[in-house]
CSV table of C-alpha atoms in Angstrom, one decimal:
chain,number,residue,atom,x,y,z
A,969,UNK,CA,19.0,-9.1,-14.0
A,970,UNK,CA,19.2,-6.4,-11.5
A,971,UNK,CA,23.0,-5.1,-11.1
A,972,UNK,CA,23.8,-3.0,-7.8
A,973,UNK,CA,26.5,-0.6,-7.4
A,974,UNK,CA,27.1,1.0,-4.2
A,975,UNK,CA,26.6,4.5,-5.5
A,976,UNK,CA,24.0,3.9,-8.2
A,977,UNK,CA,22.1,0.8,-7.1
A,978,UNK,CA,19.1,-0.6,-9.7
A,979,UNK,CA,15.7,-1.1,-8.6
A,980,UNK,CA,12.6,-3.2,-10.2
A,981,UNK,CA,10.5,-0.5,-11.5
A,982,UNK,CA,7.0,-1.3,-12.7
A,983,UNK,CA,6.1,2.2,-13.4
A,984,UNK,CA,6.8,5.9,-12.0
A,985,UNK,CA,3.7,8.1,-12.7
A,986,UNK,CA,2.1,11.4,-11.2
A,987,UNK,CA,-1.6,11.3,-10.4
A,988,UNK,CA,-4.0,11.6,-7.1
A,989,UNK,CA,-4.1,9.2,-4.3
A,990,UNK,CA,-7.3,7.4,-5.0
A,991,UNK,CA,-8.1,5.8,-1.7
A,992,UNK,CA,-7.6,5.9,2.1
A,993,UNK,CA,-7.3,8.8,4.2
A,994,UNK,CA,-5.2,10.9,1.6
A,995,UNK,CA,-7.7,10.5,-1.3
A,996,UNK,CA,-7.1,13.4,-3.7
A,997,UNK,CA,-3.5,14.1,-2.7
A,998,UNK,CA,-1.2,14.9,-5.7
A,999,UNK,CA,1.6,12.3,-5.6
A,1000,UNK,CA,3.9,10.6,-7.6
A,1001,UNK,CA,3.9,6.7,-7.5
A,1002,UNK,CA,7.1,4.6,-7.6
A,1003,UNK,CA,5.7,1.2,-8.3
A,1004,UNK,CA,8.2,-1.5,-7.3
A,1005,UNK,CA,8.3,-5.0,-8.7
A,1006,UNK,CA,7.9,-8.5,-7.2
A,1007,UNK,CA,5.8,-9.6,-3.8
A,1008,UNK,CA,5.9,-11.8,-0.9
A,1009,UNK,CA,2.2,-12.6,-1.5
A,1010,UNK,CA,0.2,-13.9,-4.3
A,1011,UNK,CA,-3.3,-12.6,-3.9
A,1012,UNK,CA,-5.7,-13.9,-6.5
A,1013,UNK,CA,-7.5,-10.6,-7.1
A,1014,UNK,CA,-4.5,-8.4,-7.2
A,1015,UNK,CA,-4.8,-5.8,-10.1
A,1016,UNK,CA,-1.3,-5.1,-10.5
A,1017,UNK,CA,1.2,-6.8,-12.7
A,1018,UNK,CA,4.1,-6.7,-10.2
A,1019,UNK,CA,6.0,-9.4,-12.1
A,1020,UNK,CA,6.5,-6.8,-15.4
A,1021,UNK,CA,9.2,-4.6,-14.4
A,1022,UNK,CA,12.4,-2.8,-15.6
A,1023,UNK,CA,15.7,-2.1,-14.0
A,1024,UNK,CA,16.4,1.7,-13.1
A,1025,UNK,CA,19.2,3.1,-11.3
A,1026,UNK,CA,19.0,5.5,-8.6
A,1027,UNK,CA,20.0,8.3,-10.7
A,1028,UNK,CA,17.4,7.4,-13.5
A,1029,UNK,CA,14.7,7.4,-11.0
A,1030,UNK,CA,15.7,10.7,-9.9
A,1031,UNK,CA,16.0,12.0,-13.6
A,1032,UNK,CA,12.3,10.7,-13.9
A,1033,UNK,CA,11.1,12.5,-11.0
A,1034,UNK,CA,12.3,15.8,-12.3
A,1035,UNK,CA,9.6,15.8,-14.7
A,1036,UNK,CA,6.8,15.8,-12.2
A,1037,UNK,CA,5.5,18.6,-9.8
A,1038,UNK,CA,4.2,16.8,-6.7
A,1039,UNK,CA,6.3,16.6,-3.7
A,1040,UNK,CA,4.5,13.6,-2.1
A,1041,UNK,CA,5.9,10.3,-3.3
A,1042,UNK,CA,3.9,7.1,-2.8
A,1043,UNK,CA,6.3,3.9,-2.7
A,1044,UNK,CA,4.0,1.1,-3.7
A,1045,UNK,CA,4.1,-2.4,-5.4
A,1046,UNK,CA,4.0,-5.2,-5.3
A,1047,UNK,CA,5.6,-5.3,-2.1
A,1048,UNK,CA,8.1,-2.3,-1.6
A,1049,UNK,CA,9.7,-3.7,1.9
A,1050,UNK,CA,11.2,-6.5,-0.1
A,1051,UNK,CA,13.1,-4.5,-2.7
A,1052,UNK,CA,16.8,-4.8,-2.2
A,1053,UNK,CA,18.7,-1.3,-1.3
A,1054,UNK,CA,15.3,0.2,-0.7
A,1055,UNK,CA,17.1,2.3,2.2
A,1056,UNK,CA,19.3,4.1,-0.4
A,1057,UNK,CA,16.2,5.1,-2.4
A,1058,UNK,CA,14.4,6.3,0.4
A,1059,UNK,CA,17.4,8.3,1.8
A,1060,UNK,CA,18.1,10.0,-1.6
A,1061,UNK,CA,14.3,11.2,-1.7
A,1062,UNK,CA,14.3,12.5,1.8
A,1063,UNK,CA,17.4,14.4,0.8
A,1064,UNK,CA,15.5,16.0,-1.8
A,1065,UNK,CA,12.9,17.1,0.5
A,1066,UNK,CA,10.2,14.6,-0.8
A,1067,UNK,CA,7.4,13.7,1.7
A,1068,UNK,CA,7.3,9.6,1.5
A,1069,UNK,CA,4.4,7.5,1.9
A,1070,UNK,CA,4.5,3.6,1.6
A,1071,UNK,CA,1.7,1.0,0.7
A,1072,UNK,CA,2.7,-2.1,2.3
A,1073,UNK,CA,0.8,-5.6,3.1
A,1074,UNK,CA,2.4,-5.3,6.6
A,1075,UNK,CA,4.4,-8.3,7.2
A,1076,UNK,CA,7.3,-6.5,7.4
A,1077,UNK,CA,8.1,-3.3,9.4
A,1078,UNK,CA,8.1,0.1,7.5
A,1079,UNK,CA,11.4,1.6,7.0
A,1080,UNK,CA,12.1,4.8,9.3
A,1081,UNK,CA,12.2,7.1,6.5
A,1082,UNK,CA,8.7,6.9,5.7
A,1083,UNK,CA,6.2,9.7,6.7
A,1084,UNK,CA,2.9,7.9,6.3
A,1085,UNK,CA,2.2,4.5,6.5
A,1086,UNK,CA,-0.6,2.5,4.8
A,1087,UNK,CA,-0.9,-1.2,5.4
A,1088,UNK,CA,-3.2,-3.5,3.7
A,1089,UNK,CA,-3.1,-6.9,5.6
A,1090,UNK,CA,-4.6,-9.7,3.6
A,1091,UNK,CA,-7.3,-11.9,5.1
A,1092,UNK,CA,-6.5,-14.7,2.7
A,1093,UNK,CA,-3.1,-14.9,4.2
A,1094,UNK,CA,-4.5,-14.7,7.9
A,1095,UNK,CA,-2.1,-17.4,9.2
A,1096,UNK,CA,1.0,-15.3,8.2
A,1097,UNK,CA,0.0,-12.2,10.1
A,1098,UNK,CA,-0.3,-14.3,13.2
A,1099,UNK,CA,3.2,-15.2,12.9
A,1100,UNK,CA,4.5,-11.6,12.0
A,1101,UNK,CA,2.7,-8.2,11.3
A,1102,UNK,CA,3.6,-4.5,11.4
A,1103,UNK,CA,2.9,-3.2,14.9
A,1104,UNK,CA,1.9,0.5,13.8
A,1105,UNK,CA,0.6,2.4,10.7
A,1106,UNK,CA,-1.2,5.5,10.0
A,1107,UNK,CA,-4.0,3.5,8.2
A,1108,UNK,CA,-5.2,0.2,8.0
A,1109,UNK,CA,-6.9,-0.7,4.8
A,1110,UNK,CA,-8.4,-4.4,4.5
A,1111,UNK,CA,-9.9,-5.7,1.4
A,1112,UNK,CA,-13.2,-7.6,1.9
A,1113,UNK,CA,-12.4,-10.7,-0.3
A,1114,UNK,CA,-15.0,-12.5,1.6
A,1115,UNK,CA,-16.3,-12.5,5.3
A,1116,UNK,CA,-13.2,-10.6,6.8
A,1117,UNK,CA,-14.9,-9.2,10.0
A,1118,UNK,CA,-13.0,-11.7,12.2
A,1119,UNK,CA,-9.6,-10.8,10.6
A,1120,UNK,CA,-10.5,-7.2,10.9
A,1121,UNK,CA,-11.1,-7.7,14.7
A,1122,UNK,CA,-7.8,-9.6,14.9
A,1123,UNK,CA,-5.9,-6.7,13.1
A,1124,UNK,CA,-7.5,-4.1,15.4
A,1125,UNK,CA,-5.4,-5.6,18.3
A,1126,UNK,CA,-2.2,-6.4,16.3
A,1127,UNK,CA,-1.9,-3.0,14.4
A,1128,UNK,CA,-2.2,0.2,16.3
A,1129,UNK,CA,-3.3,3.0,13.5
A,1130,UNK,CA,-5.1,6.2,13.4
A,1131,UNK,CA,-7.8,5.2,10.7
A,1132,UNK,CA,-9.3,1.6,9.8
A,1133,UNK,CA,-10.8,1.2,6.3
A,1134,UNK,CA,-12.4,-1.8,4.4
A,1135,UNK,CA,-12.2,-1.7,0.9
A,1136,UNK,CA,-14.4,-3.8,-1.7
A,1137,UNK,CA,-13.0,-6.5,-3.4
A,1138,UNK,CA,-13.0,-6.1,-7.3
A,1139,UNK,CA,-13.3,-9.3,-9.3
A,1140,UNK,CA,-14.1,-9.0,-13.4
A,1141,UNK,CA,-15.0,-5.3,-12.9
A,1142,UNK,CA,-17.6,-5.7,-10.1
A,1143,UNK,CA,-16.8,-4.5,-6.8
A,1144,UNK,CA,-18.7,-6.2,-3.8
A,1145,UNK,CA,-19.7,-2.7,-2.4
A,1146,UNK,CA,-22.9,-4.1,-0.6
A,1147,UNK,CA,-21.1,-6.9,1.2
A,1148,UNK,CA,-18.4,-4.5,2.3
A,1149,UNK,CA,-20.6,-1.8,4.0
A,1150,UNK,CA,-22.6,-4.5,5.4
A,1151,UNK,CA,-19.3,-5.6,7.3
A,1152,UNK,CA,-18.5,-2.1,8.2
A,1153,UNK,CA,-21.7,-1.8,9.7
A,1154,UNK,CA,-21.2,-5.2,11.8
A,1155,UNK,CA,-17.7,-4.0,12.9
A,1156,UNK,CA,-19.0,-0.5,13.9
A,1157,UNK,CA,-22.1,-2.0,15.8
A,1158,UNK,CA,-20.4,-4.0,18.1
A,1159,UNK,CA,-20.7,-2.7,21.8
A,1160,UNK,CA,-17.6,-1.0,22.8
A,1161,UNK,CA,-15.7,-1.4,19.5
A,1162,UNK,CA,-12.5,-0.2,19.9
A,1163,UNK,CA,-12.0,1.4,16.6
A,1164,UNK,CA,-14.1,3.0,13.9
A,1165,UNK,CA,-14.3,1.5,10.4
A,1166,UNK,CA,-14.7,3.6,7.2
A,1167,UNK,CA,-15.4,2.8,3.5
A,1168,UNK,CA,-12.3,3.3,1.3
A,1169,UNK,CA,-13.0,2.7,-2.7
A,1170,UNK,CA,-10.5,3.1,-5.5
A,1171,UNK,CA,-11.9,6.4,-6.5
A,1172,UNK,CA,-9.2,6.7,-9.1
A,1173,UNK,CA,-10.9,4.0,-11.2
A,1174,UNK,CA,-14.1,5.9,-11.3
A,1175,UNK,CA,-12.2,9.1,-12.1
A,1176,UNK,CA,-10.6,7.3,-15.0
A,1177,UNK,CA,-7.1,8.0,-13.9
A,1178,UNK,CA,-4.0,5.8,-12.8
């Protein structure tokens, strides 16, 4: 059970670790990942055990961060925007001079403390994104868990971003690379395509790192 105190709230922490960003525009960037528990979606191909977490207080999180050297922090999940008292955590990290990135499914707005927003709308929940959706981001990263070209076209108009990526979907250790790049080709070959789609793969898995 998470117990919150105004001056030292607790958070659902799946893991905190230092590594390199493995996907998207910032691939290769040294960062500390703070993975938060629970999600407001349940994608069948999700590779994160976001229901296994432990409570950590704000002061415990900061004590953990002192053992790492990276000054970029990636807030991820699960879905970080549903975390109680998220603003207090982000305010404290900004006060320590960290650059803050978030990885979010995009159903909720990104917190104002965030410096870089990577959103990954889920085509298998397309109806939810018709009702509510983040309006802007630095990058959009969609998993090709089927024919998602129509969903990508819809997200082009709903989310204004600097970069748009399509990522292969991994199931039982196999990535659908061919189908993913085929769909990228379809999107980019449209006459007057409003954005340019690129491939994003989970390079950290190839490199054998978290």
